Amino acid sequence: MKIPEQLTLMATCAMGIEAVVARELKDLGYTDARTQNGRVIFTGTPADICRTNLWLRTADRVLIKMAEYPAVTFEQLFEGAKAVDWAAFIPEYGEFPVNGRSHKSQLTSVPACQSIVKKAVVEKMKESYRTEWFDEDGPLYTLEIILLNDIATITLDTTGPSLHKRGYRKTTVEAPLKETMAAALILLSRWGPHRPFYDPFCGSGTLPIEAALIGWNIAPGLRRSFPSERWDFVPEELWTQARDEAFDAVRDEISLNIGGSDIDPESIEIAKASAKRAGLGSEITFTVQPVARFKAEGKFGCVITNPPYGERLSEEEEVEKMIQQLGRAALDLKDWSFFAITPTPNFEQKFGKKADKRRKLFNGRIECQFLQFLGPLPPRR
């Protein structure tokens, strides 16, 4: 049994950054990428499973869409799942757990839906492998049944732990910005390695590190592994080829001007350790200092930052004071652009300037605005 030559793939992502993921895919050569809520659909081969897992900076996972069909009864759910040629993807010894979600659908019991799909997959594989029992002691093939508006979608997860887990951050501080969201903010800013970069609220260093990875064109998935590396239909040579291409694409000869600072010494130590693990230890300057002492070097730079959020009244006052200090620093950097993701409703008032652009994004479950205060672009080189 053979898998189809063209697979329908899905890159899932946080709400609000679908267009960023689509742009990434198009830059990688996937011209048919089309956006839906929280995901981008495109077609590819097993080789593209390797490439996209290694290269996508803003997506959470790369899934294979195995089936999509109407299902308002358990019988319909079962028959649709059983119609898939599962043996073309999952070997007799594979482990295949089923996860599930249901929203605005008549089939509301997620455990029941998971059980039905699992039973359908087993029944189909019994027919294919002519056996009554599967030990499931081999490579992992995680399936998910998603029910939305009475449409069932079954996917196969090629990624495993979310793509935000790059492998460079072992410890973290409270309220971190996910690596995928940090990369999205940088890509939305259109920052490039020829411009200075600074984060005056850098915490554990996610934004400066992601900027350096982008600046040197380092594939974010190079330092981690994926369950699909053990799959029969994604041969080892495809992974080797994709990794070799990614290593060849690194541009570490480019000089970077990237820095970050934070008032918390522990956060800065974590940032330095993470940068070192990412192979960027000497490329990023991290400093312990309050935002009031922030000064930047260079012209036409970008400040991209995730300022603290005040949850109590006393904290809100402190956050507003820090935003004011950031705004005062901006007065001395007239040719710099400033970008901030924040839920603070009066950020612009405290910063002292109205944003040129704004975009609604979610940092985790917190609804935020990505405010963009645009300075002049550098002269064309």
GROMACS .gro file of C-alpha atoms in nm:
model
  381
    1MET     CA    1   0.000   0.000   0.000
    2LYS     CA    2   0.131   0.343  -0.091
    3ILE     CA    3   0.062   0.684   0.051
    4PRO     CA    4  -0.067   0.947  -0.195
    5GLU     CA    5   0.200   1.138  -0.389
    6GLN     CA    6   0.053   1.465  -0.263
    7LEU     CA    7  -0.051   1.503   0.101
    8THR     CA    8  -0.285   1.769   0.237
    9LEU     CA    9  -0.084   1.933   0.517
   10MET     CA   10  -0.197   2.177   0.787
   11ALA     CA   11   0.023   2.420   0.976
   12THR     CA   12  -0.162   2.514   1.294
   13CYS     CA   13  -0.095   2.844   1.471
   14ALA     CA   14  -0.221   3.100   1.722
   15MET     CA   15  -0.524   3.302   1.616
   16GLY     CA   16  -0.425   3.622   1.438
   17ILE     CA   17  -0.097   3.510   1.282
   18GLU     CA   18  -0.235   3.285   1.006
   19ALA     CA   19  -0.118   3.534   0.740
   20VAL     CA   20   0.234   3.527   0.885
   21VAL     CA   21   0.245   3.146   0.863
   22ALA     CA   22   0.108   3.161   0.506
   23ARG     CA   23   0.380   3.408   0.411
   24GLU     CA   24   0.643   3.178   0.561
   25LEU     CA   25   0.509   2.887   0.357
   26LYS     CA   26   0.502   3.091   0.037
   27ASP     CA   27   0.861   3.202   0.101
   28LEU     CA   28   0.950   2.831   0.130
   29GLY     CA   29   0.790   2.769  -0.210
   30TYR     CA   30   0.441   2.645  -0.116
   31THR     CA   31   0.236   2.862  -0.350
   32ASP     CA   32  -0.102   2.705  -0.270
   33ALA     CA   33  -0.105   2.799   0.102
   34ARG     CA   34  -0.452   2.913   0.209
   35THR     CA   35  -0.557   3.038   0.551
   36GLN     CA   36  -0.836   2.922   0.779
   37ASN     CA   37  -0.897   3.008   1.145
   38GLY     CA   38  -0.593   2.893   1.339
   39ARG     CA   39  -0.434   2.701   1.052
   40VAL     CA   40  -0.293   2.720   0.701
   41ILE     CA   41  -0.359   2.442   0.446
   42PHE     CA   42  -0.107   2.344   0.178
   43THR     CA   43  -0.002   2.039  -0.021
   44GLY     CA   44   0.328   1.856  -0.002
   45THR     CA   45   0.517   1.529  -0.002
   46PRO     CA   46   0.691   1.340   0.283
   47ALA     CA   47   1.000   1.552   0.212
   48ASP     CA   48   0.792   1.862   0.288
   49ILE     CA   49   0.704   1.722   0.631
   50CYS     CA   50   1.077   1.744   0.708
   51ARG     CA   51   1.129   2.090   0.555
   52THR     CA   52   0.832   2.259   0.719
   53ASN     CA   53   0.897   2.114   1.064
   54LEU     CA   54   1.255   2.240   1.046
   55TRP     CA   55   1.180   2.584   0.900
   56LEU     CA   56   0.842   2.716   1.020
   57ARG     CA   57   0.904   2.980   1.287
   58THR     CA   58   0.547   3.083   1.368
   59ALA     CA   59   0.342   2.761   1.335
   60ASP     CA   60   0.265   2.527   1.626
   61ARG     CA   61   0.245   2.194   1.442
   62VAL     CA   62   0.246   2.036   1.098
   63LEU     CA   63  -0.041   1.789   1.057
   64ILE     CA   64  -0.149   1.557   0.777
   65LYS     CA   65  -0.520   1.590   0.702
   66MET     CA   66  -0.633   1.228   0.677
   67ALA     CA   67  -1.007   1.281   0.629
   68GLU     CA   68  -1.276   1.548   0.639
   69TYR     CA   69  -1.648   1.468   0.619
   70PRO     CA   70  -1.990   1.551   0.774
   71ALA     CA   71  -2.065   1.359   1.096
   72VAL     CA   72  -2.377   1.410   1.304
   73THR     CA   73  -2.403   1.047   1.422
   74PHE     CA   74  -2.151   0.802   1.565
   75GLU     CA   75  -2.213   0.576   1.266
   76GLN     CA   76  -2.113   0.852   1.024
   77LEU     CA   77  -1.807   0.928   1.237
   78PHE     CA   78  -1.708   0.560   1.238
   79GLU     CA   79  -1.760   0.500   0.865
   80GLY     CA   80  -1.569   0.812   0.764
   81ALA     CA   81  -1.270   0.713   0.979
   82LYS     CA   82  -1.276   0.354   0.857
   83ALA     CA   83  -1.268   0.465   0.492
   84VAL     CA   84  -0.907   0.586   0.531
   85ASP     CA   85  -0.624   0.352   0.423
   86TRP     CA   86  -0.454   0.363   0.762
   87ALA     CA   87  -0.207   0.085   0.682
   88ALA     CA   88  -0.043   0.310   0.421
   89PHE     CA   89   0.064   0.538   0.707
   90ILE     CA   90   0.070   0.337   1.031
   91PRO     CA   91   0.271   0.013   1.050
   92GLU     CA   92   0.137  -0.294   1.230
   93TYR     CA   93   0.358  -0.219   1.534
   94GLY     CA   94   0.282   0.158   1.545
   95GLU     CA   95   0.134   0.331   1.850
   96PHE     CA   96  -0.171   0.539   1.753
   97PRO     CA   97  -0.347   0.725   2.035
   98VAL     CA   98  -0.646   0.943   1.943
   99ASN     CA   99  -0.703   1.291   2.086
  100GLY     CA  100  -1.019   1.492   2.028
  101ARG     CA  101  -1.202   1.826   2.031
  102SER     CA  102  -1.564   1.922   1.960
  103HIS     CA  103  -1.712   2.268   1.904
  104LYS     CA  104  -2.058   2.365   1.779
  105SER     CA  105  -2.135   2.004   1.681
  106GLN     CA  106  -2.406   1.750   1.766
  107LEU     CA  107  -2.142   1.496   1.872
  108THR     CA  108  -2.036   1.668   2.194
  109SER     CA  109  -1.879   1.383   2.392
  110VAL     CA  110  -1.508   1.404   2.311
  111PRO     CA  111  -1.415   1.073   2.486
  112ALA     CA  112  -1.687   0.892   2.290
  113CYS     CA  113  -1.569   1.042   1.961
  114GLN     CA  114  -1.209   0.944   2.037
  115SER     CA  115  -1.320   0.590   2.114
  116ILE     CA  116  -1.525   0.563   1.793
  117VAL     CA  117  -1.236   0.683   1.575
  118LYS     CA  118  -0.991   0.453   1.753
  119LYS     CA  119  -1.224   0.158   1.693
  120ALA     CA  120  -1.262   0.250   1.324
  121VAL     CA  121  -0.884   0.272   1.275
  122VAL     CA  122  -0.835  -0.065   1.447
  123GLU     CA  123  -1.104  -0.231   1.237
  124LYS     CA  124  -0.951  -0.099   0.913
  125MET     CA  125  -0.601  -0.208   1.017
  126LYS     CA  126  -0.732  -0.554   1.112
  127GLU     CA  127  -0.849  -0.594   0.753
  128SER     CA  128  -0.518  -0.469   0.612
  129TYR     CA  129  -0.281  -0.662   0.837
  130ARG     CA  130  -0.503  -0.971   0.887
  131THR     CA  131  -0.455  -0.974   1.262
  132GLU     CA  132  -0.680  -0.931   1.564
  133TRP     CA  133  -0.434  -0.756   1.797
  134PHE     CA  134  -0.192  -0.462   1.781
  135ASP     CA  135   0.077  -0.429   2.049
  136GLU     CA  136   0.133  -0.058   1.973
  137ASP     CA  137   0.493  -0.072   2.095
  138GLY     CA  138   0.652   0.106   1.797
  139PRO     CA  139   0.683   0.467   1.671
  140LEU     CA  140   0.419   0.721   1.775
  141TYR     CA  141   0.143   0.824   1.531
  142THR     CA  142  -0.081   1.069   1.719
  143LEU     CA  143  -0.427   1.112   1.563
  144GLU     CA  144  -0.679   1.384   1.644
  145ILE     CA  145  -1.050   1.402   1.570
  146ILE     CA  146  -1.176   1.761   1.546
  147LEU     CA  147  -1.550   1.825   1.521
  148LEU     CA  148  -1.647   2.177   1.415
  149ASN     CA  149  -1.994   2.269   1.293
  150ASP     CA  150  -2.072   1.896   1.242
  151ILE     CA  151  -1.768   1.848   1.014
  152ALA     CA  152  -1.520   1.583   1.130
  153THR     CA  153  -1.152   1.635   1.050
  154ILE     CA  154  -0.900   1.364   1.134
  155THR     CA  155  -0.533   1.459   1.140
  156LEU     CA  156  -0.199   1.285   1.196
  157ASP     CA  157   0.056   1.488   1.396
  158THR     CA  158   0.405   1.494   1.238
  159THR     CA  159   0.553   1.736   1.493
  160GLY     CA  160   0.503   1.607   1.848
  161PRO     CA  161   0.576   1.876   2.111
  162SER     CA  162   0.482   2.218   1.972
  163LEU     CA  163   0.725   2.389   1.736
  164HIS     CA  164   0.776   2.667   1.991
  165LYS     CA  165   0.996   2.417   2.178
  166ARG     CA  166   1.312   2.495   1.984
  167GLY     CA  167   1.540   2.321   2.233
  168TYR     CA  168   1.742   2.620   2.350
  169ARG     CA  169   1.531   2.717   2.652
  170LYS     CA  170   1.572   2.474   2.944
  171THR     CA  171   1.453   2.706   3.220
  172THR     CA  172   1.228   3.005   3.198
  173VAL     CA  173   1.079   3.289   3.397
  174GLU     CA  174   0.717   3.373   3.469
  175ALA     CA  175   0.492   3.479   3.179
  176PRO     CA  176   0.727   3.404   2.888
  177LEU     CA  177   0.645   3.489   2.529
  178LYS     CA  178   0.631   3.173   2.319
  179GLU     CA  179   0.909   3.144   2.065
  180THR     CA  180   0.655   3.113   1.781
  181MET     CA  181   0.479   3.436   1.882
  182ALA     CA  182   0.812   3.615   1.928
  183ALA     CA  183   0.911   3.515   1.575
  184ALA     CA  184   0.573   3.634   1.445
  185LEU     CA  185   0.622   3.980   1.600
  186ILE     CA  186   0.965   4.010   1.440
  187LEU     CA  187   0.838   3.900   1.098
  188LEU     CA  188   0.545   4.143   1.125
  189SER     CA  189   0.789   4.426   1.201
  190ARG     CA  190   0.984   4.348   0.881
  191TRP     CA  191   1.307   4.384   1.081
  192GLY     CA  192   1.619   4.265   0.897
  193PRO     CA  193   1.973   4.177   1.010
  194HIS     CA  194   2.110   4.502   0.863
  195ARG     CA  195   1.921   4.697   1.133
  196PRO     CA  196   1.991   4.717   1.508
  197PHE     CA  197   1.749   4.527   1.734
  198TYR     CA  198   1.673   4.582   2.103
  199ASP     CA  199   1.430   4.454   2.366
  200PRO     CA  200   1.434   4.658   2.690
  201PHE     CA  201   1.200   4.410   2.867
  202CYS     CA  202   1.371   4.097   2.736
  203GLY     CA  203   1.298   3.859   3.029
  204SER     CA  204   1.451   3.522   2.938
  205GLY     CA  205   1.565   3.657   2.601
  206THR     CA  206   1.316   3.502   2.361
  207LEU     CA  207   1.277   3.802   2.128
  208PRO     CA  208   1.652   3.876   2.084
  209ILE     CA  209   1.729   3.505   2.034
  210GLU     CA  210   1.454   3.464   1.773
  211ALA     CA  211   1.580   3.779   1.598
  212ALA     CA  212   1.930   3.633   1.582
  213LEU     CA  213   1.796   3.303   1.441
  214ILE     CA  214   1.613   3.502   1.172
  215GLY     CA  215   1.913   3.727   1.109
  216TRP     CA  216   2.143   3.431   1.048
  217ASN     CA  217   1.874   3.229   0.865
  218ILE     CA  218   1.898   2.943   1.114
  219ALA     CA  219   1.611   2.693   1.083
  220PRO     CA  220   1.441   2.695   1.427
  221GLY     CA  221   1.385   2.318   1.431
  222LEU     CA  222   1.749   2.220   1.377
  223ARG     CA  223   1.815   2.144   1.745
  224ARG     CA  224   1.516   1.921   1.816
  225SER     CA  225   1.361   1.591   1.707
  226PHE     CA  226   1.018   1.492   1.572
  227PRO     CA  227   0.812   1.169   1.597
  228SER     CA  228   0.788   1.154   1.216
  229GLU     CA  229   1.164   1.092   1.205
  230ARG     CA  230   1.080   0.732   1.297
  231TRP     CA  231   0.805   0.684   1.040
  232ASP     CA  232   0.851   0.436   0.756
  233PHE     CA  233   0.694   0.662   0.492
  234VAL     CA  234   0.926   0.954   0.582
  235PRO     CA  235   1.265   0.787   0.515
  236GLU     CA  236   1.571   0.886   0.716
  237GLU     CA  237   1.744   1.017   0.403
  238LEU     CA  238   1.472   1.283   0.363
  239TRP     CA  239   1.546   1.415   0.712
  240THR     CA  240   1.920   1.404   0.646
  241GLN     CA  241   1.876   1.596   0.321
  242ALA     CA  242   1.651   1.858   0.483
  243ARG     CA  243   1.893   1.910   0.771
  244ASP     CA  244   2.192   1.934   0.537
  245GLU     CA  245   2.009   2.198   0.332
  246ALA     CA  246   1.924   2.390   0.650
  247PHE     CA  247   2.285   2.385   0.770
  248ASP     CA  248   2.402   2.505   0.428
  249ALA     CA  249   2.153   2.794   0.444
  250VAL     CA  250   2.297   2.941   0.768
  251ARG     CA  251   2.447   3.287   0.712
  252ASP     CA  252   2.661   3.331   1.023
  253GLU     CA  253   2.899   3.564   0.842
  254ILE     CA  254   2.645   3.846   0.884
  255SER     CA  255   2.729   4.095   1.158
  256LEU     CA  256   2.438   4.138   1.402
  257ASN     CA  257   2.360   4.426   1.639
  258ILE     CA  258   2.113   4.266   1.881
  259GLY     CA  259   2.066   4.344   2.248
  260GLY     CA  260   1.827   4.302   2.536
  261SER     CA  261   1.798   4.414   2.896
  262ASP     CA  262   1.584   4.345   3.198
  263ILE     CA  263   1.575   4.459   3.560
  264ASP     CA  264   1.583   4.096   3.685
  265PRO     CA  265   1.937   3.947   3.706
  266GLU     CA  266   1.804   3.589   3.712
  267SER     CA  267   1.619   3.645   3.384
  268ILE     CA  268   1.934   3.777   3.220
  269GLU     CA  269   2.132   3.472   3.333
  270ILE     CA  270   1.865   3.247   3.180
  271ALA     CA  271   1.873   3.456   2.859
  272LYS     CA  272   2.252   3.422   2.832
  273ALA     CA  273   2.236   3.045   2.887
  274SER     CA  274   1.958   3.006   2.627
  275ALA     CA  275   2.149   3.211   2.370
  276LYS     CA  276   2.458   2.997   2.428
  277ARG     CA  277   2.256   2.677   2.374
  278ALA     CA  278   2.120   2.828   2.052
  279GLY     CA  279   2.478   2.885   1.931
  280LEU     CA  280   2.443   3.263   1.969
  281GLY     CA  281   2.622   3.328   2.296
  282SER     CA  282   2.853   3.602   2.168
  283GLU     CA  283   2.611   3.752   1.915
  284ILE     CA  284   2.360   3.904   2.160
  285THR     CA  285   2.438   4.157   2.432
  286PHE     CA  286   2.228   4.107   2.747
  287THR     CA  287   2.237   4.366   3.027
  288VAL     CA  288   2.079   4.400   3.373
  289GLN     CA  289   1.920   4.745   3.380
  290PRO     CA  290   1.581   4.919   3.415
  291VAL     CA  291   1.409   5.058   3.110
  292ALA     CA  292   1.482   5.412   3.237
  293ARG     CA  293   1.851   5.354   3.155
  294PHE     CA  294   1.783   5.210   2.808
  295LYS     CA  295   2.000   5.359   2.536
  296ALA     CA  296   2.050   5.205   2.195
  297GLU     CA  297   2.332   5.225   1.944
  298GLY     CA  298   2.297   5.251   1.569
  299LYS     CA  299   2.050   5.407   1.329
  300PHE     CA  300   1.716   5.288   1.188
  301GLY     CA  301   1.685   5.018   1.455
  302CYS     CA  302   1.383   4.833   1.591
  303VAL     CA  303   1.267   4.797   1.949
  304ILE     CA  304   1.040   4.493   1.965
  305THR     CA  305   0.918   4.413   2.314
  306ASN     CA  306   0.665   4.244   2.540
  307PRO     CA  307   0.634   4.485   2.836
  308PRO     CA  308   0.513   4.356   3.175
  309TYR     CA  309   0.139   4.325   3.233
  310GLY     CA  310  -0.005   4.476   3.553
  311GLU     CA  311  -0.267   4.249   3.712
  312ARG     CA  312  -0.310   4.443   4.038
  313LEU     CA  313  -0.356   4.820   4.079
  314SER     CA  314  -0.008   4.874   4.225
  315GLU     CA  315   0.142   4.671   3.940
  316GLU     CA  316  -0.059   4.867   3.683
  317GLU     CA  317   0.089   5.191   3.813
  318GLU     CA  318   0.441   5.048   3.790
  319VAL     CA  319   0.377   4.919   3.435
  320GLU     CA  320   0.244   5.260   3.326
  321LYS     CA  321   0.555   5.425   3.468
  322MET     CA  322   0.778   5.186   3.267
  323ILE     CA  323   0.580   5.258   2.949
  324GLN     CA  324   0.632   5.631   3.007
  325GLN     CA  325   1.006   5.570   3.048
  326LEU     CA  326   1.010   5.372   2.721
  327GLY     CA  327   0.830   5.662   2.551
  328ARG     CA  328   1.090   5.909   2.678
  329ALA     CA  329   1.368   5.687   2.542
  330ALA     CA  330   1.190   5.686   2.204
  331LEU     CA  331   1.217   6.066   2.187
  332ASP     CA  332   1.595   6.032   2.156
  333LEU     CA  333   1.568   5.761   1.889
  334LYS     CA  334   1.378   5.943   1.618
  335ASP     CA  335   1.491   5.711   1.338
  336TRP     CA  336   1.400   5.393   1.529
  337SER     CA  337   1.075   5.197   1.506
  338PHE     CA  338   0.902   5.068   1.821
  339PHE     CA  339   0.678   4.760   1.842
  340ALA     CA  340   0.502   4.637   2.155
  341ILE     CA  341   0.256   4.355   2.226
  342THR     CA  342   0.040   4.462   2.517
  343PRO     CA  343  -0.304   4.427   2.678
  344THR     CA  344  -0.261   4.769   2.846
  345PRO     CA  345  -0.551   4.982   2.708
  346ASN     CA  346  -0.381   5.319   2.764
  347PHE     CA  347  -0.038   5.218   2.631
  348GLU     CA  348  -0.035   5.485   2.359
  349GLN     CA  349  -0.133   5.757   2.607
  350LYS     CA  350   0.148   5.662   2.846
  351PHE     CA  351   0.398   5.610   2.560
  352GLY     CA  352   0.315   5.960   2.435
  353LYS     CA  353   0.236   5.873   2.076
  354LYS     CA  354  -0.040   5.719   1.867
  355ALA     CA  355   0.047   5.390   1.696
  356ASP     CA  356   0.077   5.395   1.317
  357LYS     CA  357  -0.058   5.039   1.297
  358ARG     CA  358  -0.223   4.795   1.536
  359ARG     CA  359  -0.307   4.427   1.516
  360LYS     CA  360  -0.510   4.209   1.753
  361LEU     CA  361  -0.311   3.908   1.875
  362PHE     CA  362  -0.338   3.658   2.158
  363ASN     CA  363  -0.042   3.604   2.390
  364GLY     CA  364  -0.160   3.270   2.525
  365ARG     CA  365  -0.520   3.345   2.621
  366ILE     CA  366  -0.462   3.716   2.682
  367GLU     CA  367  -0.605   3.941   2.413
  368CYS     CA  368  -0.341   4.197   2.316
  369GLN     CA  369  -0.272   4.469   2.066
  370PHE     CA  370   0.050   4.464   1.866
  371LEU     CA  371   0.120   4.837   1.845
  372GLN     CA  372   0.355   4.961   1.574
  373PHE     CA  373   0.522   5.302   1.597
  374LEU     CA  374   0.701   5.328   1.264
  375GLY     CA  375   1.017   5.528   1.212
  376PRO     CA  376   1.185   5.593   0.877
  377LEU     CA  377   1.320   5.295   0.683
  378PRO     CA  378   1.697   5.275   0.632
  379PRO     CA  379   1.831   5.393   0.295
  380ARG     CA  380   1.846   5.125   0.028
  381ARG     CA  381   2.189   4.966   0.020
   0.00000   0.00000   0.00000
